[in-house]
Short mmCIF file of N, CA, C and O in Angstrom, two decimals:
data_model
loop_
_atom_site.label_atom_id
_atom_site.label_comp_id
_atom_site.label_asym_id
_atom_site.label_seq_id
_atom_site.Cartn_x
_atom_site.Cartn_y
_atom_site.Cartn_z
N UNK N 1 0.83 -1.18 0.00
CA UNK N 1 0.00 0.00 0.00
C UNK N 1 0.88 1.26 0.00
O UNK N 1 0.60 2.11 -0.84
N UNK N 2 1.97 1.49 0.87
CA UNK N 2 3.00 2.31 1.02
C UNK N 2 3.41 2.54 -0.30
O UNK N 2 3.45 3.71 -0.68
N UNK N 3 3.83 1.33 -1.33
CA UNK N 3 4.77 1.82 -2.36
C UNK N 3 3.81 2.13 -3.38
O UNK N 3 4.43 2.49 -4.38
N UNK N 4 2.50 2.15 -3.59
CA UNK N 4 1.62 2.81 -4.90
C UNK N 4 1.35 4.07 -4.08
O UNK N 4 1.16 4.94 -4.93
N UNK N 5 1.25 4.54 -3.06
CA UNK N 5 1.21 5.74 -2.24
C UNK N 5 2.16 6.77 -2.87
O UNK N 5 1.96 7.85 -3.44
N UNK N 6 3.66 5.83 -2.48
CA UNK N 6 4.60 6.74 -2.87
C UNK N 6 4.83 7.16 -3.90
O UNK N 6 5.17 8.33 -4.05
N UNK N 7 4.68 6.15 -5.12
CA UNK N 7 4.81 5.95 -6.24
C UNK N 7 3.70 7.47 -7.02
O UNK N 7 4.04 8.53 -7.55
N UNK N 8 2.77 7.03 -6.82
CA UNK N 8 1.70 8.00 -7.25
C UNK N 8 2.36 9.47 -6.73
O UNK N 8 2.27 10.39 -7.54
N UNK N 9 2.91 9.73 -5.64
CA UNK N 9 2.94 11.12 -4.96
C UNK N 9 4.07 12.03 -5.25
O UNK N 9 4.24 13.25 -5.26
N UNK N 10 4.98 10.64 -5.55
CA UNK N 10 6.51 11.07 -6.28
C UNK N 10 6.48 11.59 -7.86
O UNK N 10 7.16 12.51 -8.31
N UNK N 11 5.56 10.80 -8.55
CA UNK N 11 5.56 10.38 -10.03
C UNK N 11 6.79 9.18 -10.17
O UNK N 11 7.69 8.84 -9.39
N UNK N 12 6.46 8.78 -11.31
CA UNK N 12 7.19 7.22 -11.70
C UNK N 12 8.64 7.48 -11.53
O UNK N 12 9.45 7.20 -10.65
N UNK N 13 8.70 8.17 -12.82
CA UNK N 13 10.26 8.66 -12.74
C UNK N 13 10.81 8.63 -11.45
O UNK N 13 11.62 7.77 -11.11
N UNK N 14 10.31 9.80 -10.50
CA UNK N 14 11.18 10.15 -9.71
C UNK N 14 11.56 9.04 -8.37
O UNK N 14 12.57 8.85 -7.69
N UNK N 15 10.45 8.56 -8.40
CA UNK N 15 10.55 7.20 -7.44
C UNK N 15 11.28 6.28 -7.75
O UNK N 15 11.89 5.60 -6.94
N UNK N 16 11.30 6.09 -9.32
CA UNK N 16 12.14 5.19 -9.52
C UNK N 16 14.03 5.24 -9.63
O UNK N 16 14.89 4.37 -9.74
N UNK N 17 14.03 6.95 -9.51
CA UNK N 17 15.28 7.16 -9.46
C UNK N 17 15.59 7.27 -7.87
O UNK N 17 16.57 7.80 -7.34
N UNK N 18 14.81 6.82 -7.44
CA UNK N 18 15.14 7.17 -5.79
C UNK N 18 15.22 5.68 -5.36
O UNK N 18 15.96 5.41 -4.41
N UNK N 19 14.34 4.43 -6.14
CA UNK N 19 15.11 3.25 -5.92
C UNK N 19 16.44 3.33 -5.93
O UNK N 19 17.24 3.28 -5.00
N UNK N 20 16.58 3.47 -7.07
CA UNK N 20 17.78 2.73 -7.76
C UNK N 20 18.74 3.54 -6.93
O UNK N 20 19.83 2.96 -6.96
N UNK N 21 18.80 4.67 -6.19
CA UNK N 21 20.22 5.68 -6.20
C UNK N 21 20.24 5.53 -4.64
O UNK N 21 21.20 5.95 -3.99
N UNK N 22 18.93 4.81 -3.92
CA UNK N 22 19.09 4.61 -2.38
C UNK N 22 20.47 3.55 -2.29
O UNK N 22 21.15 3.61 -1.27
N UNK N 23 20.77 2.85 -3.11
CA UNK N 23 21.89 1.60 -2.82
C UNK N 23 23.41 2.74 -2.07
O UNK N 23 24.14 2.48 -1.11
N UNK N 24 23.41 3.77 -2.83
CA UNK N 24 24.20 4.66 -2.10
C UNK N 24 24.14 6.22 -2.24
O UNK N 24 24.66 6.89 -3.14
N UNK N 25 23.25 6.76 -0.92
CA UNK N 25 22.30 7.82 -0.53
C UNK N 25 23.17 8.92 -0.72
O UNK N 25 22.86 9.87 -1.44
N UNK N 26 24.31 8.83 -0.08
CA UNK N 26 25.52 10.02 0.50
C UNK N 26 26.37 10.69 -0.48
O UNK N 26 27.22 11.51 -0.11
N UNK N 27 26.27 8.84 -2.18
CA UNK N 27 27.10 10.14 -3.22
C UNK N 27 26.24 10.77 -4.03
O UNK N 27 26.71 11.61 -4.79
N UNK N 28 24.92 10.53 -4.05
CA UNK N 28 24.13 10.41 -5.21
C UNK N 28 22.82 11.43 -5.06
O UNK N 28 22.15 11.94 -5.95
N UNK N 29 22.68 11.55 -3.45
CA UNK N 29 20.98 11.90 -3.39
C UNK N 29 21.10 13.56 -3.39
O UNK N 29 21.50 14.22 -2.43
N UNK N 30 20.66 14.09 -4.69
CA UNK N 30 20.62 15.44 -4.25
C UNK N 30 19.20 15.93 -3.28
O UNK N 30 18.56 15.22 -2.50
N UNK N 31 18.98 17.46 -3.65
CA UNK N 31 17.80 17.93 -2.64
C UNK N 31 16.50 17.30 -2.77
O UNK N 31 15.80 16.90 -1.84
N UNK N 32 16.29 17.25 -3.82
CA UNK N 32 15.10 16.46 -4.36
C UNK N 32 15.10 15.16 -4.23
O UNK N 32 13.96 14.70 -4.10
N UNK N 33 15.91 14.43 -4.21
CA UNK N 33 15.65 13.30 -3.84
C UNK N 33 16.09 12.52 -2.42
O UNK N 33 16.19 11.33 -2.16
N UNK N 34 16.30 13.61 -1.71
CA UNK N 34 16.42 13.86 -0.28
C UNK N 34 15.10 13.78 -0.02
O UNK N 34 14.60 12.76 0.45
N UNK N 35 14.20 15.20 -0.40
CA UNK N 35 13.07 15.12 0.08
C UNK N 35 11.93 14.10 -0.29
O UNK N 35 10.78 14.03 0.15
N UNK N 36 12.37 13.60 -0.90
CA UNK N 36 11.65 12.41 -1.43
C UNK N 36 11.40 11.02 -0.35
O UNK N 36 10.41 10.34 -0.08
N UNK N 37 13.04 11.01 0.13
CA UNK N 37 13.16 9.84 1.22
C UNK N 37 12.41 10.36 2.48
O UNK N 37 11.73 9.78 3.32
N UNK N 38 12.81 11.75 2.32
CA UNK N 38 12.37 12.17 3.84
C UNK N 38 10.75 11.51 3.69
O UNK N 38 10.44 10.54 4.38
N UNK N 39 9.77 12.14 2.72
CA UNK N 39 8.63 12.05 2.98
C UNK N 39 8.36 10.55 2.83
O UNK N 39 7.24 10.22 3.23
N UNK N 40 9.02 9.70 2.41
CA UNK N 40 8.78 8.31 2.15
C UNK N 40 8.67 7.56 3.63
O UNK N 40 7.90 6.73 4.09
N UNK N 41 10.07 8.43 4.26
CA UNK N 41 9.96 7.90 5.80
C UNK N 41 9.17 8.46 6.35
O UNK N 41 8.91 7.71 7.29
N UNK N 42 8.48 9.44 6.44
CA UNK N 42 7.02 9.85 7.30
C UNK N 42 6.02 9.02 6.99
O UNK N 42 5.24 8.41 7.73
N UNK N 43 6.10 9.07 5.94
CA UNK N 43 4.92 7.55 5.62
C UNK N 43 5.01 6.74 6.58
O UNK N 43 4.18 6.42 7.42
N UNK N 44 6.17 6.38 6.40
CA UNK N 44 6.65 4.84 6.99
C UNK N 44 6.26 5.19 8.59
O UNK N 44 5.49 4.46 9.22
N UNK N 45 6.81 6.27 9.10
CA UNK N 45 6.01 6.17 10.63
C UNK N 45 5.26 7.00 10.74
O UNK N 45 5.43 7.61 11.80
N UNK N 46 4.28 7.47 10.02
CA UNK N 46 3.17 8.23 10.60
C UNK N 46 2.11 7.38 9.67
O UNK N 46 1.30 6.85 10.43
N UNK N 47 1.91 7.14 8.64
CA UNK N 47 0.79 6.16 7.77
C UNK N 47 0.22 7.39 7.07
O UNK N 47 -0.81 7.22 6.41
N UNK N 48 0.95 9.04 7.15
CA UNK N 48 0.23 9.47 5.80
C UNK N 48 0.99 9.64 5.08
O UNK N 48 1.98 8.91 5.17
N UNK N 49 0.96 10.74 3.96
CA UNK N 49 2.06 11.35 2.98
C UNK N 49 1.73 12.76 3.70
O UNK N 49 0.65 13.16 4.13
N UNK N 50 3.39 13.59 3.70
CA UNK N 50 2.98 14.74 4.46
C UNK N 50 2.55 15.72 2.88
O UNK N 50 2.15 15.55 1.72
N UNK N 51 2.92 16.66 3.74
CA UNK N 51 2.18 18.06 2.78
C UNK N 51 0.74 18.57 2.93
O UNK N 51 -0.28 18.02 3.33
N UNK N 52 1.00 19.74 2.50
CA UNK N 52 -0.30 20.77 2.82
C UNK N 52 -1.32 20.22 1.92
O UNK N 52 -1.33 20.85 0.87
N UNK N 53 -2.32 19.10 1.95
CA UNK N 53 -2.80 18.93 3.36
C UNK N 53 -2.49 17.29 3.17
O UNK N 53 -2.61 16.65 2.13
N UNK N 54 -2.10 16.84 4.40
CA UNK N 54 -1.27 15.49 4.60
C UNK N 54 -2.67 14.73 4.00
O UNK N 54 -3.86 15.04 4.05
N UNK N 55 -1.92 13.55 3.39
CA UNK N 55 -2.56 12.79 3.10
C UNK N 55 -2.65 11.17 3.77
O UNK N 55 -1.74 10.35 3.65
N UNK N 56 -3.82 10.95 4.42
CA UNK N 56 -3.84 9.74 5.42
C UNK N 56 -3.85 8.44 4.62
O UNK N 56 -4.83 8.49 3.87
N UNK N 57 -3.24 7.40 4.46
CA UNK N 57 -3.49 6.34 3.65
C UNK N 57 -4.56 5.17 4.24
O UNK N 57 -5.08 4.35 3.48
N UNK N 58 -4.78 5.20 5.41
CA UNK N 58 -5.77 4.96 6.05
C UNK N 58 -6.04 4.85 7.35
O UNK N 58 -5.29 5.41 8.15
N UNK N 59 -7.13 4.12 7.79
CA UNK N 59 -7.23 4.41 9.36
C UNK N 59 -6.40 3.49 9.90
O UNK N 59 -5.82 3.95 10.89
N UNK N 60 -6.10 2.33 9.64
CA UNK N 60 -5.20 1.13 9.87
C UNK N 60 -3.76 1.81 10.25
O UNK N 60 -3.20 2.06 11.32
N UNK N 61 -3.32 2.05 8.41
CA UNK N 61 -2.03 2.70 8.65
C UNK N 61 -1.33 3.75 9.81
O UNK N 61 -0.28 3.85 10.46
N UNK N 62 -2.44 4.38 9.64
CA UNK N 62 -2.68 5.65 11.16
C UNK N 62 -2.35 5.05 12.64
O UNK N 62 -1.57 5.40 13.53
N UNK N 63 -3.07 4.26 12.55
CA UNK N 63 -3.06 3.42 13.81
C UNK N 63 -1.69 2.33 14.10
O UNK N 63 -1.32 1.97 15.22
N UNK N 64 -0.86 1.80 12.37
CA UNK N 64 -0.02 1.04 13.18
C UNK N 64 1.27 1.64 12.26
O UNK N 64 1.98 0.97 11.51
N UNK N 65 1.38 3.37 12.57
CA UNK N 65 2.43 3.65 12.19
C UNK N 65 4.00 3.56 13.08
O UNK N 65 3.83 3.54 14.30
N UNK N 66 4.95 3.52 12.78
CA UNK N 66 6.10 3.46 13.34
C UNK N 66 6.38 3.83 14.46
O UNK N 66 6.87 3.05 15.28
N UNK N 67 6.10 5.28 14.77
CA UNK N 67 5.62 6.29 15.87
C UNK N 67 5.09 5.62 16.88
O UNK N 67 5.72 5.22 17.86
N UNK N 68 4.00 5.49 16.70
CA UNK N 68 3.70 4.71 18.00
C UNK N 68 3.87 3.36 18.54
O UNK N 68 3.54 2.91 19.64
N UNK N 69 4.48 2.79 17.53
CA UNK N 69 5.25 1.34 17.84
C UNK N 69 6.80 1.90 18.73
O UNK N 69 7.39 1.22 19.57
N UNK N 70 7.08 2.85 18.42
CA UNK N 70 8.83 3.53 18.72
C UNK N 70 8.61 3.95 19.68
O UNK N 70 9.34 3.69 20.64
N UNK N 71 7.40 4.86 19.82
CA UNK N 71 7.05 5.19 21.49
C UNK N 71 6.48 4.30 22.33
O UNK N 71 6.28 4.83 23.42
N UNK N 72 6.15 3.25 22.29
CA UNK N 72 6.02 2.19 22.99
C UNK N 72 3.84 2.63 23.30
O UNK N 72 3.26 2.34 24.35
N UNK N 73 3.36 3.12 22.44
CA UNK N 73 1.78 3.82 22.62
C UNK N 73 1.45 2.93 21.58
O UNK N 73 2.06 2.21 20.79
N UNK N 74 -0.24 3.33 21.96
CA UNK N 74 -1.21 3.18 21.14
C UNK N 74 -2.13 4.71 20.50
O UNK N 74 -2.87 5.45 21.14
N UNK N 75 -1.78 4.77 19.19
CA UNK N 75 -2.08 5.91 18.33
C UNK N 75 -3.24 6.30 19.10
O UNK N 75 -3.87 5.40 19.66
N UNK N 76 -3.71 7.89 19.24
CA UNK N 76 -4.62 8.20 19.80
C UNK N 76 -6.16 7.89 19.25
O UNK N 76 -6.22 7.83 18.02
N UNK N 77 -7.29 7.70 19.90
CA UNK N 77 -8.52 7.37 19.31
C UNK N 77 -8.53 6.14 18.53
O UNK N 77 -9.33 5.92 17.61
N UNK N 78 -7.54 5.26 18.96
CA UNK N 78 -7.51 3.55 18.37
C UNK N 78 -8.00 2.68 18.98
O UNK N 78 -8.71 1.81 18.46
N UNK N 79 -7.64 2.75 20.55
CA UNK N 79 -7.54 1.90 21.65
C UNK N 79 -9.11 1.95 21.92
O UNK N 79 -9.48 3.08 22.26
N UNK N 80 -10.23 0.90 21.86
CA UNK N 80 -11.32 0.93 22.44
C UNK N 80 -11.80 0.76 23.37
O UNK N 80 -12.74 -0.04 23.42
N UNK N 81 -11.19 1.69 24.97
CA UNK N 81 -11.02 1.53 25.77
C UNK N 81 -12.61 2.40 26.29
O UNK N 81 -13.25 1.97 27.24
N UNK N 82 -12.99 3.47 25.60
CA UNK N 82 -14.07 4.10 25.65
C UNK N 82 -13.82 5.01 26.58
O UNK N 82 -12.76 4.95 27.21
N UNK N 83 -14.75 6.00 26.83
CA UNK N 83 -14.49 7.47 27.34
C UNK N 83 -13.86 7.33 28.70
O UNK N 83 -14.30 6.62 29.60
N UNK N 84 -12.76 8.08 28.75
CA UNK N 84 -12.25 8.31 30.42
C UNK N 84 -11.22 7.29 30.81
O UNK N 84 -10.53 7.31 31.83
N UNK N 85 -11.21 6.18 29.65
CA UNK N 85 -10.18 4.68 29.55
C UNK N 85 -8.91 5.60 30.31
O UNK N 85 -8.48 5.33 31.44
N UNK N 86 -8.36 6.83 29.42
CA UNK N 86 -7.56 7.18 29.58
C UNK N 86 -5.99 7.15 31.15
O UNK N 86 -4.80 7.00 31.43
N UNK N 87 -7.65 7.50 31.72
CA UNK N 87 -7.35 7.75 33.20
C UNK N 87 -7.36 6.57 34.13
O UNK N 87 -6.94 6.57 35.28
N UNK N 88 -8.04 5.28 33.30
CA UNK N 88 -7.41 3.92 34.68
C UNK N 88 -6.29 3.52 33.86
O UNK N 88 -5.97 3.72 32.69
N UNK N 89 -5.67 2.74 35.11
CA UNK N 89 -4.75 2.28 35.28
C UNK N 89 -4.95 0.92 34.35
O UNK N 89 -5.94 0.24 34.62
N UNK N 90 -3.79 0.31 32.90
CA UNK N 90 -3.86 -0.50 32.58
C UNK N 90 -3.55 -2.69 33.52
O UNK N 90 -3.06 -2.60 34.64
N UNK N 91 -3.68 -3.37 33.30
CA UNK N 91 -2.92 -4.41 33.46
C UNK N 91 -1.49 -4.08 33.18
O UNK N 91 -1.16 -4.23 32.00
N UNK N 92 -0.64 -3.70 33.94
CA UNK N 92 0.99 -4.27 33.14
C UNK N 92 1.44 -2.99 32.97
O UNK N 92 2.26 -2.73 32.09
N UNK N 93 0.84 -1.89 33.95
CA UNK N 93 1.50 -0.83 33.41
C UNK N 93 1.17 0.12 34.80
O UNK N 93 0.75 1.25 35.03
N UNK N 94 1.56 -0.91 35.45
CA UNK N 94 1.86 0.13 37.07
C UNK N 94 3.22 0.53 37.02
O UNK N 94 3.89 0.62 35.98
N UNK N 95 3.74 0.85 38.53
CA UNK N 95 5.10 1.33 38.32
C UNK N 95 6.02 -0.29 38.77
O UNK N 95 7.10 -0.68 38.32
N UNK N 96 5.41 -0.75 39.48
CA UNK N 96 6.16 -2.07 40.17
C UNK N 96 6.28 -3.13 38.86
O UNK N 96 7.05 -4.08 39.02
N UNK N 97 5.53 -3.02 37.48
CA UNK N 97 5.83 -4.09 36.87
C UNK N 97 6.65 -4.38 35.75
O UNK N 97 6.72 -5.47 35.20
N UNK N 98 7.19 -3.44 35.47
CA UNK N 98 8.21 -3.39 34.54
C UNK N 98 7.54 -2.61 33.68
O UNK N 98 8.37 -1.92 33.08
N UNK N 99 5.99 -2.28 33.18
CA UNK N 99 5.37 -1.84 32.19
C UNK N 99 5.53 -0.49 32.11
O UNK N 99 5.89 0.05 33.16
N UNK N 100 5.36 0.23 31.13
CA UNK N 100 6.00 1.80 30.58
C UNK N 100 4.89 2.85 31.42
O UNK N 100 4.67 4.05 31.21
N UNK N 101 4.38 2.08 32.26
CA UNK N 101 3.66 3.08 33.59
C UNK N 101 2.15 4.24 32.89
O UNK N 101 2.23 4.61 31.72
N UNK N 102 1.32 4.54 33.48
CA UNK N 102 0.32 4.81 33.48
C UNK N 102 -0.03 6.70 32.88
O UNK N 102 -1.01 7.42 32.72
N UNK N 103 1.11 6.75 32.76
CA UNK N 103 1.63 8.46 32.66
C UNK N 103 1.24 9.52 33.27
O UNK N 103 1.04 10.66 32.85
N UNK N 104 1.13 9.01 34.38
CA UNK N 104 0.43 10.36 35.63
C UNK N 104 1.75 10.05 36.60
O UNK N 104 1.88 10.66 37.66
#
């Protein structure tokens, strides 16, 4: 899903010169195809394409982007914990249990 995302947002060409020239980034990638990776990797951990106005690839993606796998969370408005969830205390996430704690 990611790579017809990118593909489409880049145009062909340019994606495809951003395959081929990732094998080595440091002699090859000018500005443009800098910004190309950059936004490829926001994809990759956020689940949209950025820019005015970001584009979400879906609610899934949203939910199991990089970001909140890296922060050790669950994307906001995912968790169907229902109103006020916020504020109890999970299983496994006191301070005594090793779990990444309750954030209060």
């Amino acid at each position: 899903m990611y790579r017809a995302v990118a593909a489409q947002e880049l145009g062909a060409q340019r994606y495809t010169r951003l395959l081929r020239e990732l094998l080595d980034p440091d002699d090859v990638m000018d500005g443009e195809l800098r910004e190309a990776a950059q936004a490829v990797t926001y994809l990759w951990y956020t689940g949209s394409w950025p820019g005015p106005p970001p584009i979400v690839v879906s609610p899934r993606s949203y939910a199991e982007g990089l970001v909140w796998k890296a922060a050790g969370l669950k994307a906001p408005a995912t968790d169907p914990g229902g109103y006020g969830s916020w504020g109890e205390a999970r299983e496994g996430s006191g301070p005594d249990d090793g779990g990444a704690g309750s954030g209060r």
